[in-house]
mmCIF file of C-alpha atoms and ligand atoms in Angstrom:
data_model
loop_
_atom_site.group_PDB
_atom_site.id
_atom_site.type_symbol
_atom_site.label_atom_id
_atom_site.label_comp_id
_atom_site.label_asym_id
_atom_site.label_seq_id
_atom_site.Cartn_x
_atom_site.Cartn_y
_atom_site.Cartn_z
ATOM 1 C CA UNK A 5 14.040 21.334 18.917
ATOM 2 C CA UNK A 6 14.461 23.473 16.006
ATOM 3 C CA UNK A 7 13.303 23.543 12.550
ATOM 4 C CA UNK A 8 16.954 24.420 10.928
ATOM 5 C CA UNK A 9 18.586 22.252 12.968
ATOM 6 C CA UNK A 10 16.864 18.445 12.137
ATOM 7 C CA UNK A 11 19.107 16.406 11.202
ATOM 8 C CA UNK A 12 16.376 13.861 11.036
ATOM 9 C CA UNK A 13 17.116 10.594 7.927
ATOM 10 C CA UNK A 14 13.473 11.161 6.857
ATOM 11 C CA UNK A 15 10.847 13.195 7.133
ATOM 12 C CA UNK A 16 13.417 15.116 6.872
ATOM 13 C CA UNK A 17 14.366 19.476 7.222
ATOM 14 C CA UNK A 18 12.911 20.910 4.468
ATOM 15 C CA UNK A 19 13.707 24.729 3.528
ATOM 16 C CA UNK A 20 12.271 27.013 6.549
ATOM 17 C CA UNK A 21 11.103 29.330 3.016
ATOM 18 C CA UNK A 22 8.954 26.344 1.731
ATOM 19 C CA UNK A 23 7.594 25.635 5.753
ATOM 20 C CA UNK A 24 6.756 29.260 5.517
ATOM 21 C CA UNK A 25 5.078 29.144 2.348
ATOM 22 C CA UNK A 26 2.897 25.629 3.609
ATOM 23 C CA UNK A 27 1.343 27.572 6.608
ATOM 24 C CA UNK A 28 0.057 30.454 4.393
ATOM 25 C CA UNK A 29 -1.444 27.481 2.403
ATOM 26 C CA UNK A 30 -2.633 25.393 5.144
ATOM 27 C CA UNK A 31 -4.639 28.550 5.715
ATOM 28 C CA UNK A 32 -6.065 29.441 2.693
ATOM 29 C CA UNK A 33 -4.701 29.930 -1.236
ATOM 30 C CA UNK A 34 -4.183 33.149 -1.799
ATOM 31 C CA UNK A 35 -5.650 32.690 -5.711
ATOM 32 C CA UNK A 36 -8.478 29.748 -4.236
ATOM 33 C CA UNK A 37 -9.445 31.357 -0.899
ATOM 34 C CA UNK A 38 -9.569 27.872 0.727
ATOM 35 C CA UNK A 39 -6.925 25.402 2.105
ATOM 36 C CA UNK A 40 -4.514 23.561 0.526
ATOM 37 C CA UNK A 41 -5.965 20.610 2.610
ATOM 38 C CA UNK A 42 -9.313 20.571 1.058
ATOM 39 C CA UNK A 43 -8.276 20.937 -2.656
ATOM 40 C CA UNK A 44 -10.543 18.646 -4.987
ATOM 41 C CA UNK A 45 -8.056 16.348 -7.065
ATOM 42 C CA UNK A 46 -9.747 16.936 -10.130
ATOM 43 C CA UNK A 47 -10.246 20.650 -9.778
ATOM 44 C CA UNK A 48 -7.993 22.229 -12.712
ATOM 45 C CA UNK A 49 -6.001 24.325 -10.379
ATOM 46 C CA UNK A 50 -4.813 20.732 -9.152
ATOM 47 C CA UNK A 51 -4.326 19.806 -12.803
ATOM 48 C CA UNK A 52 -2.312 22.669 -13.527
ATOM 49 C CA UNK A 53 -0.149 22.457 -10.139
ATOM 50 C CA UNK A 54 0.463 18.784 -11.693
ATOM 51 C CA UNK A 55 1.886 20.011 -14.334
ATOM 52 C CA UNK A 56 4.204 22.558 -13.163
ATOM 53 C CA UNK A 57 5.457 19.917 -10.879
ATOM 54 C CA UNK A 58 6.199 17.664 -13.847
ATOM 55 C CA UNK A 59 7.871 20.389 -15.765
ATOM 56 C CA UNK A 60 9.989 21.734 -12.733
ATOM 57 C CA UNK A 61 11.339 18.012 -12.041
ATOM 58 C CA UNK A 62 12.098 18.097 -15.887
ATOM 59 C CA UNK A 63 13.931 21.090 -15.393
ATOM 60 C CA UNK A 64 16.096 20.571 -12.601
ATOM 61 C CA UNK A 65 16.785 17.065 -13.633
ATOM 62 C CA UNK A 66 16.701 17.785 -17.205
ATOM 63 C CA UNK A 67 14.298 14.339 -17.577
ATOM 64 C CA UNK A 68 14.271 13.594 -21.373
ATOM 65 C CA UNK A 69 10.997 13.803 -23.413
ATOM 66 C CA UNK A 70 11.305 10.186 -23.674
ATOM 67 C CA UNK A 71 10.477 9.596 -20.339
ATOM 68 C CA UNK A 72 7.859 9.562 -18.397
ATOM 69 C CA UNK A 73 7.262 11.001 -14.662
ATOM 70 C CA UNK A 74 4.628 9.619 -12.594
ATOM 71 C CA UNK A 75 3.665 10.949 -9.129
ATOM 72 C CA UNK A 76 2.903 7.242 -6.598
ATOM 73 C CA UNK A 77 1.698 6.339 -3.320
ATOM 74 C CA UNK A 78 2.973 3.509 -1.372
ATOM 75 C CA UNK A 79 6.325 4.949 -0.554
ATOM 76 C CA UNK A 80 9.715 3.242 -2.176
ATOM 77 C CA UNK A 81 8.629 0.076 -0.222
ATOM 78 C CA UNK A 82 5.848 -0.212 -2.954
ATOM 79 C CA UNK A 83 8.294 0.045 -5.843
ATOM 80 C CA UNK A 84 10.071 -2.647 -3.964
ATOM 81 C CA UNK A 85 7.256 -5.021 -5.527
ATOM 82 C CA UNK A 86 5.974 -3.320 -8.338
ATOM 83 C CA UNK A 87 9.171 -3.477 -10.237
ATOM 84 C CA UNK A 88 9.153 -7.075 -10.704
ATOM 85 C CA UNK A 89 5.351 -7.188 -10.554
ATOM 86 C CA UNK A 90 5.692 -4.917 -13.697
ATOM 87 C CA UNK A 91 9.049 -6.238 -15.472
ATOM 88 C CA UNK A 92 9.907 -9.673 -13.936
ATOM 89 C CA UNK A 93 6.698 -11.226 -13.545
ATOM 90 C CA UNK A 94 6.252 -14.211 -16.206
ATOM 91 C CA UNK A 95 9.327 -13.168 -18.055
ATOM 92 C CA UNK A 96 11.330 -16.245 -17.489
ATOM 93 C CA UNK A 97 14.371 -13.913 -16.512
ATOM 94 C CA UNK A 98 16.080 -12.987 -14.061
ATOM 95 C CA UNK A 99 16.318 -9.711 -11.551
ATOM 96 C CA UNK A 100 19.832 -8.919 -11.074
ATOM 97 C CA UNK A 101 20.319 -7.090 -7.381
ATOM 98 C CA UNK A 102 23.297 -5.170 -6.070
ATOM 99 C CA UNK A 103 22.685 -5.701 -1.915
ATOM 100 C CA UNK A 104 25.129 -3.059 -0.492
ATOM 101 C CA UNK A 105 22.946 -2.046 3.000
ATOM 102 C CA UNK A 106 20.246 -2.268 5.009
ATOM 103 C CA UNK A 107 17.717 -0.604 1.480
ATOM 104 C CA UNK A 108 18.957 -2.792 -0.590
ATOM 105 C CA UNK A 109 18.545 -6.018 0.737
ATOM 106 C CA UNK A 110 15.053 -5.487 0.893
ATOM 107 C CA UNK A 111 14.252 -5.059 -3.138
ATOM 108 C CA UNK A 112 15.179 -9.001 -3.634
ATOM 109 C CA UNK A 113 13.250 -10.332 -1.057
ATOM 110 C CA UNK A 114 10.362 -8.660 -2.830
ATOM 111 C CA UNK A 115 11.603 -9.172 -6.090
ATOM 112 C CA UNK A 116 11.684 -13.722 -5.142
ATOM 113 C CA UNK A 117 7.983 -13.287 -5.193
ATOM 114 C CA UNK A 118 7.739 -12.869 -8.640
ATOM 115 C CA UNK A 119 10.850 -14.894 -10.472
ATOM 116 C CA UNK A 120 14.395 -15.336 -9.845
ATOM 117 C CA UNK A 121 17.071 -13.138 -8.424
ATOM 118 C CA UNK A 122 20.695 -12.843 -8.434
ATOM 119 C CA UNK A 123 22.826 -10.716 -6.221
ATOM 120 C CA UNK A 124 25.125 -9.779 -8.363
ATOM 121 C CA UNK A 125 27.502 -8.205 -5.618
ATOM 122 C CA UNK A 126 26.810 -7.550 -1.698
ATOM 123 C CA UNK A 127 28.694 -5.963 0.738
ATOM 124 C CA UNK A 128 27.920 -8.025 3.640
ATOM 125 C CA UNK A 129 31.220 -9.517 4.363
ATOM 126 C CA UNK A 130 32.158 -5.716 5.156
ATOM 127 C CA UNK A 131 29.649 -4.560 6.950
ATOM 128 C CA UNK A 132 28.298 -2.678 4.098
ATOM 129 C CA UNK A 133 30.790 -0.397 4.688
ATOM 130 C CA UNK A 134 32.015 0.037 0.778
ATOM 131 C CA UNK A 135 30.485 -0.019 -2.753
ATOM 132 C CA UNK A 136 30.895 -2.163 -6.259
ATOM 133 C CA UNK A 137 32.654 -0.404 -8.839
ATOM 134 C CA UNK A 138 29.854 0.327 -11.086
ATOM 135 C CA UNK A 139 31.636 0.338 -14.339
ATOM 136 C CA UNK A 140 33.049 -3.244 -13.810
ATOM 137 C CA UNK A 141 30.261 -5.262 -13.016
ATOM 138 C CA UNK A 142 29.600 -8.504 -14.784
ATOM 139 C CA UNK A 143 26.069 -8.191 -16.350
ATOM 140 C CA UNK A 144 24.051 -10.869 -17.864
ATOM 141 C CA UNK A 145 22.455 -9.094 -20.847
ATOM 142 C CA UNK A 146 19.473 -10.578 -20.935
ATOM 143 C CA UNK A 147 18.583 -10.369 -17.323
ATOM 144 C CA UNK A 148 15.154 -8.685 -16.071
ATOM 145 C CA UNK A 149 17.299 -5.605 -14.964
ATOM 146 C CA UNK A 150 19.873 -4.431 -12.818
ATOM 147 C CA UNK A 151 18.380 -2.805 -9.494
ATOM 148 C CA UNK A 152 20.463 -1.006 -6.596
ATOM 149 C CA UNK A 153 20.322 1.790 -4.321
ATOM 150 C CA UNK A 154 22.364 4.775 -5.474
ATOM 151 C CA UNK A 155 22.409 6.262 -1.516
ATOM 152 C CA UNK A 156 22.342 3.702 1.153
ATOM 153 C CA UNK A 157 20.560 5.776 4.185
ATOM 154 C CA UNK A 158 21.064 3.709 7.122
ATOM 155 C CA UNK A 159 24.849 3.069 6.283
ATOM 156 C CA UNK A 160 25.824 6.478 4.737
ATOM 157 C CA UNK A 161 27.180 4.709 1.022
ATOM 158 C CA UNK A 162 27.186 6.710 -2.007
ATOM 159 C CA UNK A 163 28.016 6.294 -5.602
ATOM 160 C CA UNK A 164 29.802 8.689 -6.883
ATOM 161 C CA UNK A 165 29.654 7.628 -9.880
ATOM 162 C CA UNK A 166 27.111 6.421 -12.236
ATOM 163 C CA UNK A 167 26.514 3.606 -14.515
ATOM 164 C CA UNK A 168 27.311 3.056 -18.327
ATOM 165 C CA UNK A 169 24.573 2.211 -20.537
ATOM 166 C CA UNK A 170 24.354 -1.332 -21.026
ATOM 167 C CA UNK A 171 21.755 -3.666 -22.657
ATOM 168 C CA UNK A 172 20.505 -4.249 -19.366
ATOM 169 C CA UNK A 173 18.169 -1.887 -17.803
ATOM 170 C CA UNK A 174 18.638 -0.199 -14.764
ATOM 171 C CA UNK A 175 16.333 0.575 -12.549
ATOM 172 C CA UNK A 176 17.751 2.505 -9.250
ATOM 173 C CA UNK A 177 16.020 3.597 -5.892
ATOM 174 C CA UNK A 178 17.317 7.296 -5.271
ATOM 175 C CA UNK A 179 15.363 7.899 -2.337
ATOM 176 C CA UNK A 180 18.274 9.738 -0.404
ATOM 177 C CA UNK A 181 19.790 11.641 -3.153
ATOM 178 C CA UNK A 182 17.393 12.568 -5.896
ATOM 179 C CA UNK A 183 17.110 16.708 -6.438
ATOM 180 C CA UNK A 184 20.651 16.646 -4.041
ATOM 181 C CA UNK A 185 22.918 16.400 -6.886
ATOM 182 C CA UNK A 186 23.315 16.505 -10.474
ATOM 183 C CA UNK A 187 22.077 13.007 -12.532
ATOM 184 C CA UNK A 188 22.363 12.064 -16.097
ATOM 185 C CA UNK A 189 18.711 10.859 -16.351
ATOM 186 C CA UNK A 190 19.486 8.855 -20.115
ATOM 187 C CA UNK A 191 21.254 6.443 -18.520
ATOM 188 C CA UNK A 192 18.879 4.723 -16.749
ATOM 189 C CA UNK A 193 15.530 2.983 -17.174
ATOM 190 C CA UNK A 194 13.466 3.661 -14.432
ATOM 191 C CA UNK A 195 14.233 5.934 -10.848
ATOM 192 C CA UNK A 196 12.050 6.086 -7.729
ATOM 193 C CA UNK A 197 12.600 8.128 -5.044
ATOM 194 C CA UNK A 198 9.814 8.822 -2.100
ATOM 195 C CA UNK A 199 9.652 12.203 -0.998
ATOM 196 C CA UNK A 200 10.553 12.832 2.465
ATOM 197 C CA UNK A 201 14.069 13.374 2.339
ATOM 198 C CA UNK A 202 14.927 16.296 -0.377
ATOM 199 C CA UNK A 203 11.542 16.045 -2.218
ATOM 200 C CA UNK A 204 9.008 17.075 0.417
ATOM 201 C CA UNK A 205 7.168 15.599 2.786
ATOM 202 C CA UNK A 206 6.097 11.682 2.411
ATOM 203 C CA UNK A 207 3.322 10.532 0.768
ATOM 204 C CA UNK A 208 4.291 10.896 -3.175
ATOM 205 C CA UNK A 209 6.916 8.711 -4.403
ATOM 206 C CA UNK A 210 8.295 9.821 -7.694
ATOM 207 C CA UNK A 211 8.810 7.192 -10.651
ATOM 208 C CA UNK A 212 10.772 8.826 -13.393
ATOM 209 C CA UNK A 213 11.179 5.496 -16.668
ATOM 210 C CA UNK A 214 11.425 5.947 -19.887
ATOM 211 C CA UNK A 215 8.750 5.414 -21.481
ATOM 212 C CA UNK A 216 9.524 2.548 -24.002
ATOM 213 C CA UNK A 217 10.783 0.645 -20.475
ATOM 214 C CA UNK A 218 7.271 1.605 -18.826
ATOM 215 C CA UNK A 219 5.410 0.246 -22.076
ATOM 216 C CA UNK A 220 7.342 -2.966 -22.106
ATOM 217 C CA UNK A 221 5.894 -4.203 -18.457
ATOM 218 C CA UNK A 222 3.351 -6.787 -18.278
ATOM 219 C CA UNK A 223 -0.370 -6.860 -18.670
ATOM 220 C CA UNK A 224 -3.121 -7.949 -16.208
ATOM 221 C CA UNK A 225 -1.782 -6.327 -12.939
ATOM 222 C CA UNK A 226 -3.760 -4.984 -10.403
ATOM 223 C CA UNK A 227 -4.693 -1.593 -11.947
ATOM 224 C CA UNK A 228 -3.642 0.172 -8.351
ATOM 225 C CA UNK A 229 0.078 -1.541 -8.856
ATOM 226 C CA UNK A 230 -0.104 -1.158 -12.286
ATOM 227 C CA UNK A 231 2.241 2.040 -13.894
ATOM 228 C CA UNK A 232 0.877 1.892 -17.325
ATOM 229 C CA UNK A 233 -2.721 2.603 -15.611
ATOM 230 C CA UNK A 234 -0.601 5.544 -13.807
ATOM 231 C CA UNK A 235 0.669 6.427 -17.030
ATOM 232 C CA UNK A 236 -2.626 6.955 -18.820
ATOM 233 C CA UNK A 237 -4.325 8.685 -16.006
ATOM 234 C CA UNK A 238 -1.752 11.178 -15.446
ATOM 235 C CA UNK A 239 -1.207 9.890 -11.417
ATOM 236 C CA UNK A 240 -4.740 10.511 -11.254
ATOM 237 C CA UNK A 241 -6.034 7.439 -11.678
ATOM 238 C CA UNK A 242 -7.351 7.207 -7.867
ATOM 239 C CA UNK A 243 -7.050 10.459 -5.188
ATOM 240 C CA UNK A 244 -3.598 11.494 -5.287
ATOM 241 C CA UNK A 245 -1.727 12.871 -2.329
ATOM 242 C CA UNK A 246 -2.591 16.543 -2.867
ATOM 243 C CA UNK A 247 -0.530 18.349 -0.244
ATOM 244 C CA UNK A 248 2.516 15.833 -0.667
ATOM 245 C CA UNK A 249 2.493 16.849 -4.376
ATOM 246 C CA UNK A 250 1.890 20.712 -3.761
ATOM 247 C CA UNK A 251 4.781 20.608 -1.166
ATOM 248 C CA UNK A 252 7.217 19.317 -3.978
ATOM 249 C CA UNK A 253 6.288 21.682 -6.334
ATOM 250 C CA UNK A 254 7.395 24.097 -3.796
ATOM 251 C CA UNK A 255 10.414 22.495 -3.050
ATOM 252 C CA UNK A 256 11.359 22.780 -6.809
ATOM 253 C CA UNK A 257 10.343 26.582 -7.506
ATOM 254 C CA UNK A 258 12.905 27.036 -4.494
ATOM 255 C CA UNK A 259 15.580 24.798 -5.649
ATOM 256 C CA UNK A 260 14.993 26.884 -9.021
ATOM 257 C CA UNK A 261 14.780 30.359 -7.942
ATOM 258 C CA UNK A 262 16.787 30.371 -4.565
ATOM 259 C CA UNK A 263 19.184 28.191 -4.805
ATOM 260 C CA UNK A 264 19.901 27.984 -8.681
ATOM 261 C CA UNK A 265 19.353 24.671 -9.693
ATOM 262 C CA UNK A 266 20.605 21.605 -8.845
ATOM 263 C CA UNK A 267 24.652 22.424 -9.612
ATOM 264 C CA UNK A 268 24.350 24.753 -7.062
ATOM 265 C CA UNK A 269 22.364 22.811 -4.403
ATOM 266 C CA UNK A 270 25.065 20.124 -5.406
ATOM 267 C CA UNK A 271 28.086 22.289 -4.425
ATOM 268 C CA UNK A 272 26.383 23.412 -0.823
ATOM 269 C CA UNK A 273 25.759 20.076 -0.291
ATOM 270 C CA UNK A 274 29.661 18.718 -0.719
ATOM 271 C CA UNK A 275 30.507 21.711 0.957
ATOM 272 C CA UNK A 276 28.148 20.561 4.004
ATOM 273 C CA UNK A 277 29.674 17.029 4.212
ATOM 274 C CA UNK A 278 32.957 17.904 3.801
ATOM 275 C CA UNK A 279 32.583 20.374 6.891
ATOM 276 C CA UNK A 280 31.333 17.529 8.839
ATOM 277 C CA UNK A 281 33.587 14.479 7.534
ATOM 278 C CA UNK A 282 36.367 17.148 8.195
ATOM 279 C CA UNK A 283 35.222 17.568 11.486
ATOM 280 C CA UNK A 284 35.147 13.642 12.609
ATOM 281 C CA UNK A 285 38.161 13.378 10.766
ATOM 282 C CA UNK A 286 39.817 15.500 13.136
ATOM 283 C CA UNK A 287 38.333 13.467 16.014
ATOM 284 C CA UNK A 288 39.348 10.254 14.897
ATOM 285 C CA UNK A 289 40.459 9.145 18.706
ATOM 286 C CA UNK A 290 37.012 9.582 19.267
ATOM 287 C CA UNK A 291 34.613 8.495 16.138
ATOM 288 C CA UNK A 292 34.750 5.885 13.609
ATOM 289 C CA UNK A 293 33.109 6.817 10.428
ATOM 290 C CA UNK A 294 30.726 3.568 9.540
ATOM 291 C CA UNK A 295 31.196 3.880 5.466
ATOM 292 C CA UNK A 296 34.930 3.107 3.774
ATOM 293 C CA UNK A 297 36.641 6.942 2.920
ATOM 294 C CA UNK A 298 35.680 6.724 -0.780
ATOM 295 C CA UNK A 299 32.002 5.878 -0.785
ATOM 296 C CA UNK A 300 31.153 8.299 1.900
ATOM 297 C CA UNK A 301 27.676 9.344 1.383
ATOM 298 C CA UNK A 302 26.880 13.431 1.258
ATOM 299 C CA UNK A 303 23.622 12.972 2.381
ATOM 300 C CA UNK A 304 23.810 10.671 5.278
ATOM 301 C CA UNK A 305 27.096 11.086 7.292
ATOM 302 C CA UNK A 306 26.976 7.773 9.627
ATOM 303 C CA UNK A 307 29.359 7.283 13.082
ATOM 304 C CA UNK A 308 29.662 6.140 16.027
ATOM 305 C CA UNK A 309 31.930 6.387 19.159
ATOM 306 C CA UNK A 310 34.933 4.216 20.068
ATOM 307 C CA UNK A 311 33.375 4.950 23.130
ATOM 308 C CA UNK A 312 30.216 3.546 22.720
ATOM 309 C CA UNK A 313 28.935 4.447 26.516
ATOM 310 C CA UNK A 314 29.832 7.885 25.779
ATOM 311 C CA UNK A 315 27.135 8.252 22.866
ATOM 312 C CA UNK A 316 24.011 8.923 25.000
ATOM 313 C CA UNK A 317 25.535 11.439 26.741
ATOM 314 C CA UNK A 318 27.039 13.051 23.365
ATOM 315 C CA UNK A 319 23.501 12.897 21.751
ATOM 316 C CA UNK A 320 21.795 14.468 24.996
ATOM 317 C CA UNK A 321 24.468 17.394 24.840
ATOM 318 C CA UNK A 322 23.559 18.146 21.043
ATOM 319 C CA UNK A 323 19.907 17.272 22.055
ATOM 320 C CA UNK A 324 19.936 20.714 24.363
ATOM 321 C CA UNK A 325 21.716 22.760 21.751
ATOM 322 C CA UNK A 326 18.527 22.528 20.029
ATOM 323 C CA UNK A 327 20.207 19.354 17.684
ATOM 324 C CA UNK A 328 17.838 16.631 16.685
ATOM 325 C CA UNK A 329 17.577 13.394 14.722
ATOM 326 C CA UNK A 330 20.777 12.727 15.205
ATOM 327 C CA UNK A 331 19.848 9.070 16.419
ATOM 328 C CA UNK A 332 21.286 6.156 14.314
ATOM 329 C CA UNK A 333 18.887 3.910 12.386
ATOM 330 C CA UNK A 334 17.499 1.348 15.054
ATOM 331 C CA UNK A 335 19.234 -1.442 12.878
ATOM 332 C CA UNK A 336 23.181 0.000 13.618
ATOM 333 C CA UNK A 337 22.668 2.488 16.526
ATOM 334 C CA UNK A 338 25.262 5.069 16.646
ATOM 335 C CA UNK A 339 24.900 8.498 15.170
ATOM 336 C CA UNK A 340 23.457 9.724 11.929
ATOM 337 C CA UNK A 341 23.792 13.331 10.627
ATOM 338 C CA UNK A 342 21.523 13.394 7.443
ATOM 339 C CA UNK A 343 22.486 16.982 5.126
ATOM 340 C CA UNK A 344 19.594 17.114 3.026
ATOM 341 C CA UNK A 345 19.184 19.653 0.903
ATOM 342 C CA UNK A 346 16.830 21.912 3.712
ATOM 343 C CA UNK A 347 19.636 21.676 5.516
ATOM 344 C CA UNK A 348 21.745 24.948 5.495
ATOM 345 C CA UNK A 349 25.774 25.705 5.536
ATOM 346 C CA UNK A 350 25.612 27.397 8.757
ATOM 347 C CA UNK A 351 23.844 24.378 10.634
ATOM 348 C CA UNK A 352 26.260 22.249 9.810
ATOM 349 C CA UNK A 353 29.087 24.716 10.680
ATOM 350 C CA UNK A 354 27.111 24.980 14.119
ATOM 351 C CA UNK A 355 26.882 20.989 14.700
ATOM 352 C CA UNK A 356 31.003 21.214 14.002
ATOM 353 C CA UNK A 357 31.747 23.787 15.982
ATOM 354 C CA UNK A 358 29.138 22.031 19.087
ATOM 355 C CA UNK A 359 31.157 18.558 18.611
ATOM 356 C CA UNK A 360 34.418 20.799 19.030
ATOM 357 C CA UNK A 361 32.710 22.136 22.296
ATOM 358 C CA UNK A 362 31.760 18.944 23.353
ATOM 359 C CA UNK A 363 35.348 17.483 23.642
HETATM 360 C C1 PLP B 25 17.007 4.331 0.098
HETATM 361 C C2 PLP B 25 15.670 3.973 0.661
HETATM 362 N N1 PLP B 25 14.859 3.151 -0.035
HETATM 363 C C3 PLP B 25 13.654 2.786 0.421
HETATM 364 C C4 PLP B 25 13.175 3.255 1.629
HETATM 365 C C5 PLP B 25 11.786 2.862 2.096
HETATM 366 O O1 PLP B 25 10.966 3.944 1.878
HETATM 367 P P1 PLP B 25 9.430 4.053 2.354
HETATM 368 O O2 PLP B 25 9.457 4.192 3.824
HETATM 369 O O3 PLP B 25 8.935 5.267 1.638
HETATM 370 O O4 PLP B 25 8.745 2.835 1.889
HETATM 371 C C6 PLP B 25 13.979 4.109 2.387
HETATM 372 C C7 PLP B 25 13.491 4.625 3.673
HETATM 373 O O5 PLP B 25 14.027 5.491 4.293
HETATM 374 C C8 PLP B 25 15.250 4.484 1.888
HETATM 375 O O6 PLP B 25 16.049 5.314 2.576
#
């Protein structure tokens, strides 16, 4: 296996300049003279890496002053429950849910713990192959929220385009595409996203609400699944995950300094799908591309083979090329290229060019 060639859904590739960069540290800090592993959470070099990770996310994302960024544990499975926990529990309203994949369908189930829940739209009658248009949804105003997933992993769906304000908030789970394209942050209420796919590596899941949404959640939670307690504490509240959060901040100075922001990452990253999408296109006697043409994701390209015996022996050929993670999610088999943003141009133009080999 190879470091520039992991095609892995998550933990995913993340830039061989940032792996680089973690050994030195794993080692010692230059500027501490001791490992990044045994950094005290409440030393103010931690406070001050803290804050440069804030204010690089603000940055790239350009993240309003009126919000608020917290750094979580728990992974995007947590935020699963402590959404409604925090803005459906005891409100007498209802949690409107877009189910359109395998991610998806897992925030309601959570969500019927704490009230009611409507799936507003779900893509189950086709497969989850294709997506709602987003600007023609019927919302009920005075609903909890409106929650979806803005990059379905497993199936390879992607908006393309986003939401118009409305009354309702909207919450959305950008686990798969958050820092891999360009976002207008005002018009939504609260985003998650866990790290392991363009972030870093897991362990910190990144809540990014605006703050009058975050202030409106209800009282007398469980301080640990509480964000207001988050809030005040500055994600310090109990041990934070130190090396998850220094590998971010990494990720960002890169996506800052090399690569220019997240316009640019954006543009290498259509570039990268459209290589690959190209390439299956052009073997259509042999693939079938899971997600409908216009809601192809950019992140997650997913496929099988008409030939469905053939796929082993496909995977094993990449597999000695030095190819991994290729492996469909265990739910819908197959294959599954994931392009995240540690993954560079010229891999991808190698994984082409070995699928042309292959056949
Ligand atoms: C879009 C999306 N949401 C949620 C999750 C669950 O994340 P976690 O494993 O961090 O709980 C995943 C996992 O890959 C995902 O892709």
């Amino acid at each position: 296996m190879n470091n520039s060639r992991n095609f892995s859904a998550g933990p995913g590739a993340l830039p061989l300049k940032v792996l680089q960069q973690v050994q030195t540290s794993v080692d010692k800090i230059p500027e501490l003279g001791i490992s990044i592993l045994g950094v005290n959470h409440r030393s103010e070099w931690f406070a001050s890496l803290m804050r440069q990770a804030e204010d690089n996310l603000r940055q790239l994302l350009c993240i309003p002053d009126t919000y608020t960024v917290l750094f979580l544990q728990g992974g995007s499975s947590l935020q699963f429950s402590m959404i409604p926990m925090n803005f459906l529990r005891g409100t007498n309203k209802v949690a409107q849910h877009i189910v359109s994949g395998y991610w998806s369908s897992k925030a309601p189930k959570e969500a019927m713990h704490e009230g009611k829940v409507n799936i507003i739209w779900s893509g189950e009658d086709s497969n989850f192959s294709s997506l709602p248009d987003l600007r023609s949804l019927n919302l009920d105003r005075n609903s909890a929220y409106l929650h979806y997933v803005s990059n379905e992993t497993v199936e390879g769906l992607e908006f393309g385009q986003t939401i118009e304000s409305t009354d309702t908030p909207i919450i959305v789970d950008m686990s798969s595409n958050l820092l891999s394209r360009s976002v207008d942050i005002s018009k939504y209420d609260l985003i998650y996203a866990h790290a392991q796919k363009n972030l870093g590596p897991a362990g910190v899941t990144v809540v990014i609400a605006k703050t009058e949404f975050l202030n409106s959640s209800v009282s007398s939670l469980p301080s640990m699944l509480d964000y207001k307690i988050h809030q005040k504490a500055n994600s310090i509240y109990n041990t934070p995950c130190v090396f998850s959060i220094y590998v971010l901040n990494l990720v960002c100075e890169w996506l800052i300094k090399d690569v220019g922001g997240i316009a640019n990452m954006q543009s290498i990253n259509e570039k990268k799908a459209s290589l690959l999408y190209k390439t299956l296109d052009r073997y259509s006697n042999q693939f079938v591309i899971h997600a409908s043409p216009a809601y192809r994701s950019n992140m997650n390209v997913v496929f099988k083979m008409h030939d469905r015996n053939n796929e082993a022996l496909f995977l094993k050929f990449l597999a000695q090329k030095g190819f991994s993670g290729l492996e469909g999610h265990r739910s819908l088999g197959g294959i599954r290229a994931s392009l995240y943003n540690g993954i560079e141009l010229n891999a991808v133009q190698d994984l082409c060019d070995s699928i042309s080999e292959y056949f």
